[in-house]
GROMACS .gro file of C-alpha atoms in nm:
model
  159
    1MET     CA    1  -1.940   1.120   2.166
    2ASN     CA    2  -1.621   1.032   1.996
    3GLN     CA    3  -1.361   0.776   2.091
    4HIS     CA    4  -1.030   0.924   2.189
    5ILE     CA    5  -0.693   0.757   2.216
    6LEU     CA    6  -0.470   0.930   2.467
    7SER     CA    7  -0.103   0.857   2.493
    8VAL     CA    8   0.022   0.965   2.838
    9LEU     CA    9   0.391   0.968   2.917
   10VAL     CA   10   0.446   0.936   3.292
   11GLU     CA   11   0.724   0.879   3.541
   12ASN     CA   12   0.765   0.510   3.620
   13LYS     CA   13   0.672   0.520   3.988
   14SER     CA   14   0.432   0.327   4.199
   15GLY     CA   15   0.084   0.473   4.229
   16VAL     CA   16   0.095   0.677   3.909
   17LEU     CA   17  -0.147   0.451   3.723
   18ALA     CA   18  -0.390   0.468   4.017
   19ARG     CA   19  -0.378   0.849   4.014
   20VAL     CA   20  -0.435   0.865   3.640
   21SER     CA   21  -0.720   0.614   3.632
   22GLY     CA   22  -0.868   0.772   3.948
   23LEU     CA   23  -0.887   1.103   3.764
   24PHE     CA   24  -1.097   0.946   3.491
   25SER     CA   25  -1.317   0.781   3.754
   26ARG     CA   26  -1.378   1.101   3.941
   27ARG     CA   27  -1.478   1.276   3.612
   28GLY     CA   28  -1.723   0.992   3.533
   29PHE     CA   29  -1.537   0.863   3.228
   30ASN     CA   30  -1.539   0.493   3.155
   31ILE     CA   31  -1.201   0.379   3.027
   32GLU     CA   32  -1.265   0.150   2.729
   33SER     CA   33  -0.914   0.023   2.707
   34LEU     CA   34  -0.596   0.075   2.909
   35ALA     CA   35  -0.245  -0.043   2.835
   36VAL     CA   36   0.072   0.058   3.023
   37GLY     CA   37   0.435  -0.036   3.012
   38THR     CA   38   0.785   0.102   3.019
   39CYS     CA   39   0.889   0.283   2.708
   40GLU     CA   40   1.213   0.397   2.530
   41THR     CA   41   1.336   0.548   2.858
   42PRO     CA   42   1.344   0.307   3.154
   43ASP     CA   43   1.236   0.565   3.409
   44MET     CA   44   0.920   0.652   3.215
   45SER     CA   45   0.608   0.459   3.116
   46ARG     CA   46   0.355   0.517   2.841
   47ILE     CA   47  -0.013   0.476   2.917
   48THR     CA   48  -0.251   0.428   2.625
   49ILE     CA   49  -0.604   0.512   2.726
   50VAL     CA   50  -0.908   0.474   2.495
   51VAL     CA   51  -1.205   0.667   2.626
   52ASP     CA   52  -1.541   0.786   2.492
   53GLY     CA   53  -1.622   1.158   2.528
   54ASP     CA   54  -1.690   1.477   2.345
   55ASP     CA   55  -1.396   1.702   2.262
   56THR     CA   56  -1.478   1.951   2.539
   57HIS     CA   57  -1.477   1.692   2.813
   58ILE     CA   58  -1.162   1.523   2.680
   59GLU     CA   59  -0.988   1.865   2.676
   60GLN     CA   60  -1.085   1.911   3.046
   61VAL     CA   61  -0.945   1.567   3.134
   62LYS     CA   62  -0.622   1.647   2.955
   63LYS     CA   63  -0.587   1.969   3.152
   64GLN     CA   64  -0.647   1.781   3.477
   65LEU     CA   65  -0.395   1.514   3.380
   66ASN     CA   66  -0.138   1.786   3.309
   67LYS     CA   67  -0.174   1.899   3.670
   68LEU     CA   68  -0.058   1.559   3.803
   69ILE     CA   69   0.307   1.585   3.898
   70ASP     CA   70   0.406   1.246   3.752
   71VAL     CA   71   0.256   1.320   3.409
   72ILE     CA   72   0.519   1.433   3.157
   73LYS     CA   73   0.323   1.461   2.827
   74ILE     CA   74  -0.027   1.394   2.698
   75THR     CA   75  -0.108   1.346   2.332
   76ASP     CA   76  -0.450   1.283   2.187
   77ILE     CA   77  -0.346   1.083   1.886
   78THR     CA   78  -0.700   1.019   1.761
   79GLU     CA   79  -0.694   1.296   1.499
   80ASN     CA   80  -0.335   1.229   1.386
   81GLU     CA   81  -0.219   0.943   1.163
   82HIS     CA   82  -0.136   0.659   1.390
   83VAL     CA   83  -0.097   0.282   1.411
   84GLU     CA   84  -0.270   0.077   1.674
   85ARG     CA   85  -0.269  -0.288   1.774
   86GLU     CA   86  -0.421  -0.513   2.033
   87LEU     CA   87  -0.328  -0.865   2.146
   88SER     CA   88  -0.580  -1.129   2.233
   89LEU     CA   89  -0.554  -1.480   2.358
   90ILE     CA   90  -0.856  -1.702   2.290
   91LYS     CA   91  -0.908  -2.049   2.435
   92VAL     CA   92  -1.161  -2.231   2.221
   93HIS     CA   93  -1.322  -2.569   2.259
   94ALA     CA   94  -1.177  -2.797   1.988
   95ASP     CA   95  -1.238  -3.170   1.974
   96PRO     CA   96  -0.990  -3.356   1.760
   97GLY     CA   97  -1.105  -3.401   1.404
   98ILE     CA   98  -1.306  -3.178   1.178
   99GLN     CA   99  -1.381  -2.912   1.436
  100ARG     CA  100  -1.012  -2.870   1.517
  101SER     CA  101  -0.911  -2.840   1.150
  102GLU     CA  102  -1.181  -2.583   1.092
  103ILE     CA  103  -1.053  -2.373   1.382
  104MET     CA  104  -0.698  -2.402   1.246
  105GLN     CA  105  -0.823  -2.279   0.910
  106VAL     CA  106  -0.984  -1.976   1.076
  107ALA     CA  107  -0.657  -1.913   1.261
  108GLY     CA  108  -0.472  -1.925   0.931
  109ILE     CA  109  -0.704  -1.678   0.761
  110PHE     CA  110  -0.650  -1.429   1.045
  111ARG     CA  111  -0.278  -1.504   1.080
  112ALA     CA  112  -0.334  -1.614   1.440
  113ASN     CA  113  -0.084  -1.837   1.611
  114ILE     CA  114  -0.188  -2.156   1.792
  115ILE     CA  115   0.019  -2.137   2.110
  116ASP     CA  116  -0.133  -2.426   2.308
  117VAL     CA  117  -0.297  -2.752   2.221
  118SER     CA  118  -0.476  -2.988   2.460
  119GLN     CA  119  -0.718  -3.278   2.419
  120LYS     CA  120  -1.020  -3.050   2.407
  121ALA     CA  121  -0.900  -2.700   2.345
  122LEU     CA  122  -0.673  -2.471   2.143
  123VAL     CA  123  -0.535  -2.138   2.252
  124LEU     CA  124  -0.495  -1.884   1.975
  125GLU     CA  125  -0.287  -1.566   1.986
  126ILE     CA  126  -0.398  -1.289   1.757
  127THR     CA  127  -0.264  -0.938   1.709
  128GLY     CA  128  -0.438  -0.661   1.514
  129ASP     CA  129  -0.686  -0.376   1.532
  130SER     CA  130  -1.005  -0.412   1.736
  131GLU     CA  131  -1.214  -0.503   1.432
  132LYS     CA  132  -0.990  -0.796   1.353
  133ILE     CA  133  -1.009  -0.922   1.712
  134LEU     CA  134  -1.390  -0.897   1.706
  135ALA     CA  135  -1.411  -1.067   1.366
  136ILE     CA  136  -1.215  -1.378   1.476
  137LYS     CA  137  -1.406  -1.387   1.804
  138ASP     CA  138  -1.737  -1.394   1.614
  139LEU     CA  139  -1.614  -1.681   1.395
  140LEU     CA  140  -1.491  -1.883   1.693
  141GLU     CA  141  -1.800  -1.837   1.912
  142PRO     CA  142  -1.994  -2.124   1.748
  143TYR     CA  143  -1.713  -2.365   1.861
  144GLY     CA  144  -1.739  -2.248   2.220
  145ILE     CA  145  -1.499  -1.986   2.352
  146ILE     CA  146  -1.378  -2.107   2.697
  147GLU     CA  147  -1.171  -1.800   2.788
  148LEU     CA  148  -1.072  -1.474   2.616
  149VAL     CA  149  -0.836  -1.203   2.723
  150ARG     CA  150  -0.746  -0.877   2.547
  151THR     CA  151  -0.457  -0.643   2.621
  152GLY     CA  152  -0.622  -0.317   2.532
  153ARG     CA  153  -0.501  -0.101   2.247
  154VAL     CA  154  -0.154   0.035   2.215
  155ALA     CA  155  -0.092   0.313   1.965
  156LEU     CA  156   0.182   0.538   1.831
  157GLN     CA  157   0.169   0.832   1.595
  158ARG     CA  158   0.313   0.776   1.251
  159GLY     CA  159   0.627   0.951   1.137
   0.00000   0.00000   0.00000
């Protein structure tokens, strides 16, 4: 099984995301990552779907997606040169003192932003590829991650 990144351009209408995700569900595909938002044209949205599957099954899903009336264009950008990013917010336990300064050093190494400070916690914002997000998460786990949220990948073809 290979991981595929599908960029699906759809009409910006209610229920479209449910129909698209329902199609994956009915075919037995687990969506690894899903990100959706309006794009360069206000009446359209771009859905970035990361899914595991062999090429034959992904081709079948693409054909089924093309049958949905609200789907305008599907591109499997996995094989093409592309850029991808993901945003994560991580709330980590941070007592004032040495522990807090160590966490701030980790944030600096990964170019993460500290966006909230409280008596016992810091909230870090980090953007990058999935490996970068996992790397900083691994380094912060010994301090005690209180909450973590990830947006899912967004990706565009180069050029």
